[in-house]
mmCIF file of C-alpha atoms and ligand atoms in Angstrom:
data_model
loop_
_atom_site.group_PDB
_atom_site.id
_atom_site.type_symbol
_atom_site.label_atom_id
_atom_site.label_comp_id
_atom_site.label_asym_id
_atom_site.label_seq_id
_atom_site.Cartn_x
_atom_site.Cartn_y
_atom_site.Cartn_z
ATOM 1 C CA UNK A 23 42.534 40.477 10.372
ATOM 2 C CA UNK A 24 40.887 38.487 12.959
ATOM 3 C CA UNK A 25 40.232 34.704 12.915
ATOM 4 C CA UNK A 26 37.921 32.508 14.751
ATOM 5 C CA UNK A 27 39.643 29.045 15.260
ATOM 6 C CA UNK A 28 38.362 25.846 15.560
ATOM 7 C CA UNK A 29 40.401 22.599 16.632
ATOM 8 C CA UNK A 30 38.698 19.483 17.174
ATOM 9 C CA UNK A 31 41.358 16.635 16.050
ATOM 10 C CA UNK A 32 41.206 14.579 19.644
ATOM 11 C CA UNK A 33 39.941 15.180 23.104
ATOM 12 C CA UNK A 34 39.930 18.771 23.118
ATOM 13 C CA UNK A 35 36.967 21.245 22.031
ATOM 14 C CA UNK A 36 38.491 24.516 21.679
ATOM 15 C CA UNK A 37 37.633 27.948 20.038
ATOM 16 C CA UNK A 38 40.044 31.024 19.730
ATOM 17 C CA UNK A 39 39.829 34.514 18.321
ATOM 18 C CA UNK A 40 43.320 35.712 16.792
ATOM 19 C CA UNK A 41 44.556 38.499 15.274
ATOM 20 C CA UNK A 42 47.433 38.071 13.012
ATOM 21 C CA UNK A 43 49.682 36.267 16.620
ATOM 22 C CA UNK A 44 47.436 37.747 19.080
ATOM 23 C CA UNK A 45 45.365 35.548 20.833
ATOM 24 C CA UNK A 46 42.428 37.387 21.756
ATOM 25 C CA UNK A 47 40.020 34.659 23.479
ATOM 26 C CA UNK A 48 41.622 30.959 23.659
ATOM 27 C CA UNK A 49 38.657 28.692 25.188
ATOM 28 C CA UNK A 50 39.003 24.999 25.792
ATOM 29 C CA UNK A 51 36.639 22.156 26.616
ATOM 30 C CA UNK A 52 38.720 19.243 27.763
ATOM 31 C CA UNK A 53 37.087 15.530 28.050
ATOM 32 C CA UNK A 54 39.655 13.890 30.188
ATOM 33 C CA UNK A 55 37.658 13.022 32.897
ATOM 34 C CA UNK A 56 35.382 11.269 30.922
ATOM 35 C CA UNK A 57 38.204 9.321 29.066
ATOM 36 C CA UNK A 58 39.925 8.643 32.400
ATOM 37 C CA UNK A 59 37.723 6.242 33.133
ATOM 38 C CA UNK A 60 38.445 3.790 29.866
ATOM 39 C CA UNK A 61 42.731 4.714 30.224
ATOM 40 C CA UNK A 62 42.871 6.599 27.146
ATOM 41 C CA UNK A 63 40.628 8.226 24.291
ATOM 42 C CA UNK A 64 37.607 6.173 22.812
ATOM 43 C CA UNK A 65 37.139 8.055 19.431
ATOM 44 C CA UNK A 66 33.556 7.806 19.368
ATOM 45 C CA UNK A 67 32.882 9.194 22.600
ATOM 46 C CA UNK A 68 35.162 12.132 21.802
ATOM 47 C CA UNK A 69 32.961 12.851 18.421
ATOM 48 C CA UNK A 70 29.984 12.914 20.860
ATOM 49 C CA UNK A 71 31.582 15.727 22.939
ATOM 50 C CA UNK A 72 32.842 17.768 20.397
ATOM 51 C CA UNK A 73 29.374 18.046 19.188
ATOM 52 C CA UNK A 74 27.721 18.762 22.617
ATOM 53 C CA UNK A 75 30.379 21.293 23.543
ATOM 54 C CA UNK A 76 31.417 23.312 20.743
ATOM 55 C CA UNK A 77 28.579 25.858 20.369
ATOM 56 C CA UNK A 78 28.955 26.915 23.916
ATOM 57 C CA UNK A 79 32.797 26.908 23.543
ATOM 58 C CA UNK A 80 32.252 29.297 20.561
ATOM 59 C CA UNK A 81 30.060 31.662 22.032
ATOM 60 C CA UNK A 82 32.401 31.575 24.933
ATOM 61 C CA UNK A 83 35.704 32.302 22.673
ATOM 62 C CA UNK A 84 33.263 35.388 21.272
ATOM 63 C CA UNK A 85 32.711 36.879 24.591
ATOM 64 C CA UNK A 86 36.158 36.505 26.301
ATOM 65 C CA UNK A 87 37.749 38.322 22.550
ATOM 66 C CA UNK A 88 34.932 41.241 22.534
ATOM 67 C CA UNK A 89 34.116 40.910 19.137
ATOM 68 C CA UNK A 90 30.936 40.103 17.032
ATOM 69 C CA UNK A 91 30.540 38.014 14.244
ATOM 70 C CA UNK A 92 31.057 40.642 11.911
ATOM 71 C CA UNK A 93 34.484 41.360 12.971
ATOM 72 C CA UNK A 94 35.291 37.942 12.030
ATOM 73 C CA UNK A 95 37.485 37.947 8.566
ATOM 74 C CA UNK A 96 38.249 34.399 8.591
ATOM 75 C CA UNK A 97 37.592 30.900 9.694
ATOM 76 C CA UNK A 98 40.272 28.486 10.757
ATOM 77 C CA UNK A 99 39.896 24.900 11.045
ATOM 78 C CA UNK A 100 41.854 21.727 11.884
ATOM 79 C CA UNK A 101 40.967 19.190 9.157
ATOM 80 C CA UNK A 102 43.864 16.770 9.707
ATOM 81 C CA UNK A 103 45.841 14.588 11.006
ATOM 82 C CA UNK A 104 43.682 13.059 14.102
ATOM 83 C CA UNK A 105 40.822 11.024 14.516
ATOM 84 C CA UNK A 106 38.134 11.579 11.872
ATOM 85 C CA UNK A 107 34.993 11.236 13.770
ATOM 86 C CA UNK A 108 36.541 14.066 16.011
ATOM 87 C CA UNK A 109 38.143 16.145 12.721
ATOM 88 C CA UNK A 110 34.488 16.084 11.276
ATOM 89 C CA UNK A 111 32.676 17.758 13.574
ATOM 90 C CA UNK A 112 35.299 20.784 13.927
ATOM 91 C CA UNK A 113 35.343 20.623 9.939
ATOM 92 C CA UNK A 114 31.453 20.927 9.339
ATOM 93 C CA UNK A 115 30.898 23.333 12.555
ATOM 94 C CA UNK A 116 33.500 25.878 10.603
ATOM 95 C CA UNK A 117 31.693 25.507 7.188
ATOM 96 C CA UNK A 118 28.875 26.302 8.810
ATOM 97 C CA UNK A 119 30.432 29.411 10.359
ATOM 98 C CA UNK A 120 31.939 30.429 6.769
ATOM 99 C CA UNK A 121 29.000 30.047 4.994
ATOM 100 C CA UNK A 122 27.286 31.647 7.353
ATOM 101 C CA UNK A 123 29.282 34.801 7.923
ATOM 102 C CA UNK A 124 30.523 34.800 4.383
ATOM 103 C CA UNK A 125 34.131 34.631 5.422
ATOM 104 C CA UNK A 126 36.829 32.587 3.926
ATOM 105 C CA UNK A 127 37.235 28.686 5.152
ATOM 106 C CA UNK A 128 40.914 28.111 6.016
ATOM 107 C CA UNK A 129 42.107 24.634 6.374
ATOM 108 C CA UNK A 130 45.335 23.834 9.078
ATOM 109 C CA UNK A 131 47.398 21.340 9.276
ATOM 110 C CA UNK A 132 47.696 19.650 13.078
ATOM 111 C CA UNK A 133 51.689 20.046 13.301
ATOM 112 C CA UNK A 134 51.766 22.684 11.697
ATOM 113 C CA UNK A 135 49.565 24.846 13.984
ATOM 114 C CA UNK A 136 51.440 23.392 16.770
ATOM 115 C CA UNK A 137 54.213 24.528 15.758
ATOM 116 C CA UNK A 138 52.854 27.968 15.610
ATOM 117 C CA UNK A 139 52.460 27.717 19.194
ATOM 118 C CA UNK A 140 55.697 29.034 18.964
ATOM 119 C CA UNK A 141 54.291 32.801 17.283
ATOM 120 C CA UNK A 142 52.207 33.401 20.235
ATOM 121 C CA UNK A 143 53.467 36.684 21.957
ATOM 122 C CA UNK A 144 57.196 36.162 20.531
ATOM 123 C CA UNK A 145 59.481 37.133 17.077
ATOM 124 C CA UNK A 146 60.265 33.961 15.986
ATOM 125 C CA UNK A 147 60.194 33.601 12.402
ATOM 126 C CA UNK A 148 61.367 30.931 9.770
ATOM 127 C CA UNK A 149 63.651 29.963 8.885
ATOM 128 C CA UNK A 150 64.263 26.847 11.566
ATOM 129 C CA UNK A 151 64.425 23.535 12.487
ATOM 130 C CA UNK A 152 61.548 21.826 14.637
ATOM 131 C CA UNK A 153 61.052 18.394 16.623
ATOM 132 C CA UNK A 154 57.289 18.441 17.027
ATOM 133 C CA UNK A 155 56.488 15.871 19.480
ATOM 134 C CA UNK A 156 53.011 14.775 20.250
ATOM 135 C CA UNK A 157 50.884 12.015 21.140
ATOM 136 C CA UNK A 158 50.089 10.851 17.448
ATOM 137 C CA UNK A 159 53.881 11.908 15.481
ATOM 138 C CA UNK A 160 57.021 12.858 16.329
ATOM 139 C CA UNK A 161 58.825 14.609 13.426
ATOM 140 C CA UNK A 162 62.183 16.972 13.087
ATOM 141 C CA UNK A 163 61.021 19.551 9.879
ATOM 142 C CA UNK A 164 62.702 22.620 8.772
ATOM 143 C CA UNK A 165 60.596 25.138 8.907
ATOM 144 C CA UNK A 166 61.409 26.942 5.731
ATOM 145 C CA UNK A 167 58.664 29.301 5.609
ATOM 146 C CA UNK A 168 55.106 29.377 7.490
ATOM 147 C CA UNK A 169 53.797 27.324 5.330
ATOM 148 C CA UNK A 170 56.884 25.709 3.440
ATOM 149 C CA UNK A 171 57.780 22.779 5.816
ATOM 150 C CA UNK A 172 61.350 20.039 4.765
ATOM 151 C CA UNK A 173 60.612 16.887 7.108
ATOM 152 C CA UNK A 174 64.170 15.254 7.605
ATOM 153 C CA UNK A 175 63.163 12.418 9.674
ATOM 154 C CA UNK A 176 60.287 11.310 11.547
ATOM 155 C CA UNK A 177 58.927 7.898 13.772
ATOM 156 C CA UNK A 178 59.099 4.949 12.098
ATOM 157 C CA UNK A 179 56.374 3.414 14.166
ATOM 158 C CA UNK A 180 55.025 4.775 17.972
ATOM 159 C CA UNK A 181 55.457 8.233 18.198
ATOM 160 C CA UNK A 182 56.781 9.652 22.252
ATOM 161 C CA UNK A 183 53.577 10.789 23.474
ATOM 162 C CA UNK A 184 52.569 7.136 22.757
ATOM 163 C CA UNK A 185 55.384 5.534 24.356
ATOM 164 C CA UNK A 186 54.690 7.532 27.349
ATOM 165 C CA UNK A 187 51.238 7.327 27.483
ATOM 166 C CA UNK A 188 51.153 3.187 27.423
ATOM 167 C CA UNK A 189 53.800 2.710 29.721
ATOM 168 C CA UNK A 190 52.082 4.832 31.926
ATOM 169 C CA UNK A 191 49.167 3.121 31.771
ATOM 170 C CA UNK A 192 50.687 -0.339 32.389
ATOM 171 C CA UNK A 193 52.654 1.476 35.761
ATOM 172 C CA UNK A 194 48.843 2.020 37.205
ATOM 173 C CA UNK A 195 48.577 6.042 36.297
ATOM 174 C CA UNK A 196 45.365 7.430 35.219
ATOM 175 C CA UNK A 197 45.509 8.949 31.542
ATOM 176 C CA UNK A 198 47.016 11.353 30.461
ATOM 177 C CA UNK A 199 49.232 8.972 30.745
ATOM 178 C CA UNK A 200 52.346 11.149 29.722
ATOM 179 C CA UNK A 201 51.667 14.156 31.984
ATOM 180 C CA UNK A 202 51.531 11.386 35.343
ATOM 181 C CA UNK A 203 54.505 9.797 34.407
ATOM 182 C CA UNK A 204 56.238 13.366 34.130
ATOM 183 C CA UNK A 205 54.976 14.382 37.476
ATOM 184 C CA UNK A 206 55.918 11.399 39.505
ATOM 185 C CA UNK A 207 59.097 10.528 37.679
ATOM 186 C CA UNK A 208 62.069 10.457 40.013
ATOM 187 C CA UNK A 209 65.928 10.354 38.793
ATOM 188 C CA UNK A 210 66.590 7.856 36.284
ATOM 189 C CA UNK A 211 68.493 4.553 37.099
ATOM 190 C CA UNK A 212 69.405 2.896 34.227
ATOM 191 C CA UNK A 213 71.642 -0.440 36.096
ATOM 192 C CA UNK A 214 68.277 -0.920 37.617
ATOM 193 C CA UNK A 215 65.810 -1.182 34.302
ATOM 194 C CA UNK A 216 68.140 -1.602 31.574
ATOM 195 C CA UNK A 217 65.950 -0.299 28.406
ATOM 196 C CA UNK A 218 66.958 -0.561 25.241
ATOM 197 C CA UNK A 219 69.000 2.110 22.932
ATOM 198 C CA UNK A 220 66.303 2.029 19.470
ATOM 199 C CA UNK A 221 68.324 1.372 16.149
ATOM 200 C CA UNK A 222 67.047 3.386 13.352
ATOM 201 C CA UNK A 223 68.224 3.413 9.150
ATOM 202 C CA UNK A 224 67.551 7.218 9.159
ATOM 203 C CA UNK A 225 69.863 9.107 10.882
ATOM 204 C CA UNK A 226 66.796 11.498 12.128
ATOM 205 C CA UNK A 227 64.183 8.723 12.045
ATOM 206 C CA UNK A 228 62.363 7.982 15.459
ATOM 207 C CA UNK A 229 61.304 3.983 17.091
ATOM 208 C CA UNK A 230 59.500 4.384 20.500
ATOM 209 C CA UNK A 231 58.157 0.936 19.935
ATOM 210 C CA UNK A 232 60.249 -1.152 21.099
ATOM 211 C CA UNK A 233 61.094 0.761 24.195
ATOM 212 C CA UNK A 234 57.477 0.915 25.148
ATOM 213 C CA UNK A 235 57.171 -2.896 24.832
ATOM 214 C CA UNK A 236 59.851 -3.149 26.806
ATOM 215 C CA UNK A 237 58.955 -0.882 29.769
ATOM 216 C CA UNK A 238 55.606 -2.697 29.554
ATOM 217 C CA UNK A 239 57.576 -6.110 29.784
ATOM 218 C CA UNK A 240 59.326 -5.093 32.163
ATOM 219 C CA UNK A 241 56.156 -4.052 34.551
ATOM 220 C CA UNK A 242 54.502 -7.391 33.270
ATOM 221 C CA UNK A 243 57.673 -9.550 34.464
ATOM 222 C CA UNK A 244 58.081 -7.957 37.830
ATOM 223 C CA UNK A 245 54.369 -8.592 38.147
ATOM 224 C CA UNK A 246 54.632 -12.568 37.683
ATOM 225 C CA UNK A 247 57.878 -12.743 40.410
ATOM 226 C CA UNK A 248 55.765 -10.745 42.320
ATOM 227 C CA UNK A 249 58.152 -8.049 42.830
ATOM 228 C CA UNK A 250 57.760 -4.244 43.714
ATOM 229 C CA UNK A 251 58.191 -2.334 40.239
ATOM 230 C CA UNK A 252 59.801 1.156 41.781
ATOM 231 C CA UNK A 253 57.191 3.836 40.017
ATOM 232 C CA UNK A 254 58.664 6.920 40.036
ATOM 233 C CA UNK A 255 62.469 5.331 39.069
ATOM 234 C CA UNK A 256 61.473 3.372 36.285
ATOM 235 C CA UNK A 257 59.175 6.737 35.032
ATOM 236 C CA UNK A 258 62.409 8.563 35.324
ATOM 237 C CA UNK A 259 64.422 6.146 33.332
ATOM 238 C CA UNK A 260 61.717 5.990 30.676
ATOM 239 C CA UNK A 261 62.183 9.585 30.521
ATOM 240 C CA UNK A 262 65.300 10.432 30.107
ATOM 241 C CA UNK A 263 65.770 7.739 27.655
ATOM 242 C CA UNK A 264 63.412 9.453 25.827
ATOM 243 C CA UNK A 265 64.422 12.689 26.326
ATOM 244 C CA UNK A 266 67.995 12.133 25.408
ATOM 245 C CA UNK A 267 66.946 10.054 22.059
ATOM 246 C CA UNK A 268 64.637 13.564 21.159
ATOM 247 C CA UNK A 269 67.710 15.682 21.993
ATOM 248 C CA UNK A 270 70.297 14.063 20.525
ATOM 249 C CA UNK A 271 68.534 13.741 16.818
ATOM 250 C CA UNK A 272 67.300 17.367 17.091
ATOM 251 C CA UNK A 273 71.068 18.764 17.847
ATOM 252 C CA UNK A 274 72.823 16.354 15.355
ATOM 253 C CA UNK A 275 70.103 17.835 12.486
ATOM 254 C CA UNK A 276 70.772 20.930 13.428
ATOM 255 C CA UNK A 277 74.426 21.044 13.251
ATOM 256 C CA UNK A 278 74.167 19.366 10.180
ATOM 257 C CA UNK A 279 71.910 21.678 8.617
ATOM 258 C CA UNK A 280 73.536 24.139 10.354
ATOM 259 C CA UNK A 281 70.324 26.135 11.992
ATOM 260 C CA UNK A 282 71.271 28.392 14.710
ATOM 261 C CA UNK A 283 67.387 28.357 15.545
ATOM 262 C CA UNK A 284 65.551 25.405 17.004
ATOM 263 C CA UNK A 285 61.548 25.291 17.932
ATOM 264 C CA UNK A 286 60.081 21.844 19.976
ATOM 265 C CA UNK A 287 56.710 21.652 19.420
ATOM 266 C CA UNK A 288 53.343 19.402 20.352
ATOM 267 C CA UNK A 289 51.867 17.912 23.836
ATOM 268 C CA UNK A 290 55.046 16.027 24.693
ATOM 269 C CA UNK A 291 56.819 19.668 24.557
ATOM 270 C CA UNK A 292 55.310 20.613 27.865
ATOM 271 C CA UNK A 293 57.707 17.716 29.499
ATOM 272 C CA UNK A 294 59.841 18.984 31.829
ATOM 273 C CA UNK A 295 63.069 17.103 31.155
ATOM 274 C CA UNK A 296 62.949 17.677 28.066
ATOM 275 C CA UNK A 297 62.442 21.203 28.037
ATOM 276 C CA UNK A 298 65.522 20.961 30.246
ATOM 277 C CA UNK A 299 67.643 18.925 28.517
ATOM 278 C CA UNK A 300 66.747 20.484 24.851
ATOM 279 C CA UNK A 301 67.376 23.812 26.530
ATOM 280 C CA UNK A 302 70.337 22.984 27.779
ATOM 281 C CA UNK A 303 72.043 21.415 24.956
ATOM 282 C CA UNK A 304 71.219 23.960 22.519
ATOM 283 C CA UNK A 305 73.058 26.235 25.076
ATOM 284 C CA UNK A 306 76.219 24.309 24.604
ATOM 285 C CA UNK A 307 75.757 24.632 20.957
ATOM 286 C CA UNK A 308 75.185 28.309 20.417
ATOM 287 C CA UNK A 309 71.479 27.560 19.451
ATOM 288 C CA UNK A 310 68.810 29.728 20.066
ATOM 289 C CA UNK A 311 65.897 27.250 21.547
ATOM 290 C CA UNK A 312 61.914 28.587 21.168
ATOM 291 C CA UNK A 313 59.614 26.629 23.306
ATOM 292 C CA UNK A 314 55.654 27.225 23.499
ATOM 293 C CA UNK A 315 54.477 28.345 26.803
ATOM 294 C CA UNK A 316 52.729 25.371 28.708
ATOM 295 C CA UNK A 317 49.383 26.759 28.142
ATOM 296 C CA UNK A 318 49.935 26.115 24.439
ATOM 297 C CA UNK A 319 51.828 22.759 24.335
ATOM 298 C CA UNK A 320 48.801 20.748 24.333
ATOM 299 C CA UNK A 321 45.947 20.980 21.596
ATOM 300 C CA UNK A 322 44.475 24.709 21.496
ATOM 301 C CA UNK A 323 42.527 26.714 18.751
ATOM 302 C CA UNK A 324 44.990 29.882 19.753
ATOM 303 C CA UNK A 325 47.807 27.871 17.428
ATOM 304 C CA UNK A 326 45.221 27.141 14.621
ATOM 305 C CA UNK A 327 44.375 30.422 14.091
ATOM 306 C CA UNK A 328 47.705 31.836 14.013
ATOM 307 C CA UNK A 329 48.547 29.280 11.243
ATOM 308 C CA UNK A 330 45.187 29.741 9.506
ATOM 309 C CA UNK A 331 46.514 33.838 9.409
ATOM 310 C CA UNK A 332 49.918 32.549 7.662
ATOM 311 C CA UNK A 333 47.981 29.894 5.405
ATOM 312 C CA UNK A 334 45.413 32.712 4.777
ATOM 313 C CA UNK A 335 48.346 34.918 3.203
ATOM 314 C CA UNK A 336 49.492 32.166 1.607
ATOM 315 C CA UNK A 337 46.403 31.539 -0.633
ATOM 316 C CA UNK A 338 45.656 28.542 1.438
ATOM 317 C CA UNK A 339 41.700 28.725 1.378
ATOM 318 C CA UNK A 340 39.039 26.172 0.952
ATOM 319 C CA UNK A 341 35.774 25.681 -0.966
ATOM 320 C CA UNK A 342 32.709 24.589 1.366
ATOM 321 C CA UNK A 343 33.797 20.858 -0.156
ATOM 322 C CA UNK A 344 36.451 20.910 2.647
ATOM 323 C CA UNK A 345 37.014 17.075 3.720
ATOM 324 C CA UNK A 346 38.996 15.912 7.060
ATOM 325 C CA UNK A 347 41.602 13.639 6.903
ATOM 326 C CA UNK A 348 43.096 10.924 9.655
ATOM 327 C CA UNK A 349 46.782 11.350 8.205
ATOM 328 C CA UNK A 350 48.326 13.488 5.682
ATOM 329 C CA UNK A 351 52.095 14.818 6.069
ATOM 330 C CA UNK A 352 53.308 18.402 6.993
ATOM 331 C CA UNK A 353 54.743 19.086 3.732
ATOM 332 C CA UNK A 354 51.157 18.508 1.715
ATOM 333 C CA UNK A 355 51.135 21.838 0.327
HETATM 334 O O1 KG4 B 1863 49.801 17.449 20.975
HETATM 335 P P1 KG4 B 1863 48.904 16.732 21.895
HETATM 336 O O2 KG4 B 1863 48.142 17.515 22.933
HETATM 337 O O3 KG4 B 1863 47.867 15.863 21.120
HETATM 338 C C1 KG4 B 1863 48.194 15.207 19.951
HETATM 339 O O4 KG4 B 1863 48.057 15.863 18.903
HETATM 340 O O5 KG4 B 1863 48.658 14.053 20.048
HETATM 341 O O6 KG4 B 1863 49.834 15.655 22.624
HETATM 342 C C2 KG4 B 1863 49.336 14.756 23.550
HETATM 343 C C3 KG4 B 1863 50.491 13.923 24.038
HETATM 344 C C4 KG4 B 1863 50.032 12.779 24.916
HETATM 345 O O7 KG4 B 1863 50.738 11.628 24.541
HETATM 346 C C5 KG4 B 1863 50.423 13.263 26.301
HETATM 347 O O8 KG4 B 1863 50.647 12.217 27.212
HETATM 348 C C6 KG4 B 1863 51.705 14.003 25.993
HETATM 349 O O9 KG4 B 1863 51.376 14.727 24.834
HETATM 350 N N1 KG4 B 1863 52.105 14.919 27.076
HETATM 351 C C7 KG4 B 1863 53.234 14.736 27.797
HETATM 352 C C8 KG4 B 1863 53.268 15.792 28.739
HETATM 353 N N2 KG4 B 1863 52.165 16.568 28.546
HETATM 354 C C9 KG4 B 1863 51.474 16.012 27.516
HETATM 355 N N3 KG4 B 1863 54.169 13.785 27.718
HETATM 356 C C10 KG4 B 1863 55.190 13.885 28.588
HETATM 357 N N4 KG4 B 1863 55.290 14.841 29.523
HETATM 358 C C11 KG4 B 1863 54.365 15.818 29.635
HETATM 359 N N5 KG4 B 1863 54.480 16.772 30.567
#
């Protein structure tokens, strides 16, 4: 059965043809020069490119697969969570495709398809626990089926990616904020910028909120003394504070739930310490840790479509009346 995906849900304009977890053609259009220039993504602007790019991104996913439209059993689109304006024009693109080729419209969930990053070329299968980290959520979920999904905990405000991304920005790096502050990020010294340890009620809830204010206050205070802020340590620090917080929750939830299989997920998986550190303590635990390869971390149509095949199976299809959505949780079907 082969797909053609669409994804659309930020600043990424991609197209993919799969075949059940074979990626056949994965094309991407990315607008981060354009939002460089503002420090992070201005929604409209995005909805503009999406619109400009995606025929040519299509036609491009088409060629690099080998197949013709008639091939095509299946459309697969994102149609939440992310920005609307951005959702929409993915979302009307593939009803146009379905109604077109006559094919069936499948709707994907945004975690959910990046968490079948983790199908691409490898046997994992549910069940298993997942921390899907990402600019816009960070959530732990067992993954009972492929499209059965138990959220145990999630952010109670600012999700990682976020944290990173403004604290970046206020440290002078050019967006993507979070990628920068990985590169640069030297060994952590926490005597030197003490941050604090987040409190949450939920023993697998998430708060990146505070810490981000704090990083920023920090930057903001050294700034009115006049002093030096030290780039690369205080990255570091922000880091593995973060990194540990994401570790620690995932390996308590698993123990308690007693998975022997753990998946990270989303942009923020593509960090290196925290591919590390995850990798490491799961090690120590007897857990078997699947990670996406970098090329899939970020947003991709390759992931949609290999959840639209498992939400195709599943009965998950849509009538042309398909509507986006800004939020809506994992577990909505
Ligand atoms: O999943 P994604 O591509 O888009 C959303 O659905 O949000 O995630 C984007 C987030 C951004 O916050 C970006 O800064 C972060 O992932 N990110 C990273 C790294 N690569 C991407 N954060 C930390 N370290 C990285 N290497």
């Amino acid at each position: 059965m082969i797909i053609l995906a669409v994804e659309s849900s930020c600043d990424e304009t991609s197209v993919a043809v799969t075949e059940s977890r074979r990626v056949l053609s994965n094309t991407v259009a990315t607008q981060i020069a354009e939002h460089k220039l503002y420090g992070g993504v201005v929604p409209e602007i995005a909805s503009r490119r999406h619109t400009e790019a995606i025929t040519e991104v299509t036609r491009r996913a088409m060629s690099e697969a080998g197949v013709s439209y008639e091939d095509i059993s299946a459309v697969a689109v994102t149609f939440a969570p992310g920005l609307i304006g951005a959702l929409l024009v993915g979302v009307n693109f593939a009803k146009g495709l379905s109604a077109s080729l006559d094919v069936p419209l499948v709707p994907v969930h945004h975690l959910r398809s990046h968490i079948a990053a983790n199908y691409i070329d490898c046997d994992l299968k549910p069940p298993f626990l997942c921390l899907t980290v990402s600019g816009g959520n960070t959530i732990i979920t067992e993954v009972n089926d492929y499209t059965s999904f138990n959220p145990l905990g999630g952010t109670v405000d600012d999700a990682a990616g976020e944290c990173f991304d403004k604290v970046a920005r206020a440290l002078g790096l050019s967006y993507p904020g979070g990628v920068n502050l990985d590169k640069i990020a030297a060994a952590a010294d926490e005597k030197l910028y003490p941050l604090p340890v987040p409190h949450t009620v939920g023993k697998y809830d998430f708060s990146f909120s505070g810490l981000k204010t704090a990083a920023v206050n920090l930057i903001h205070n050294c700034a009115q003394r006049g002093e030096e802020v030290n780039v690369p340590v205080l990255a570091g620090t922000l880091r593995h504070r973060v990194c540990k917080i994401l570790t620690e929750k995932t390996i308590a939830a698993a123990k308690d739930m007693n998975y022997k299989t753990v998946a990270l997920a989303g942009g923020v998986s593509a960090n290196s310490e925290l591919r590390e550190m995850l990798g490491a303590a799961c090690k120590e635990n007897g857990i078997r840790l699947y990670m996406p390869q970098l090329r899939y971390c970020g947003d991709n149509a390759a992931m949609v479509g290999v959840q639209g095949y498992y939400e195709y199976l599943s009965g998950n299809v849509s009538s042309l009346d398909l509507n986006a959505a800004a939020t809506m949780p994992i577990n909505y079907r």
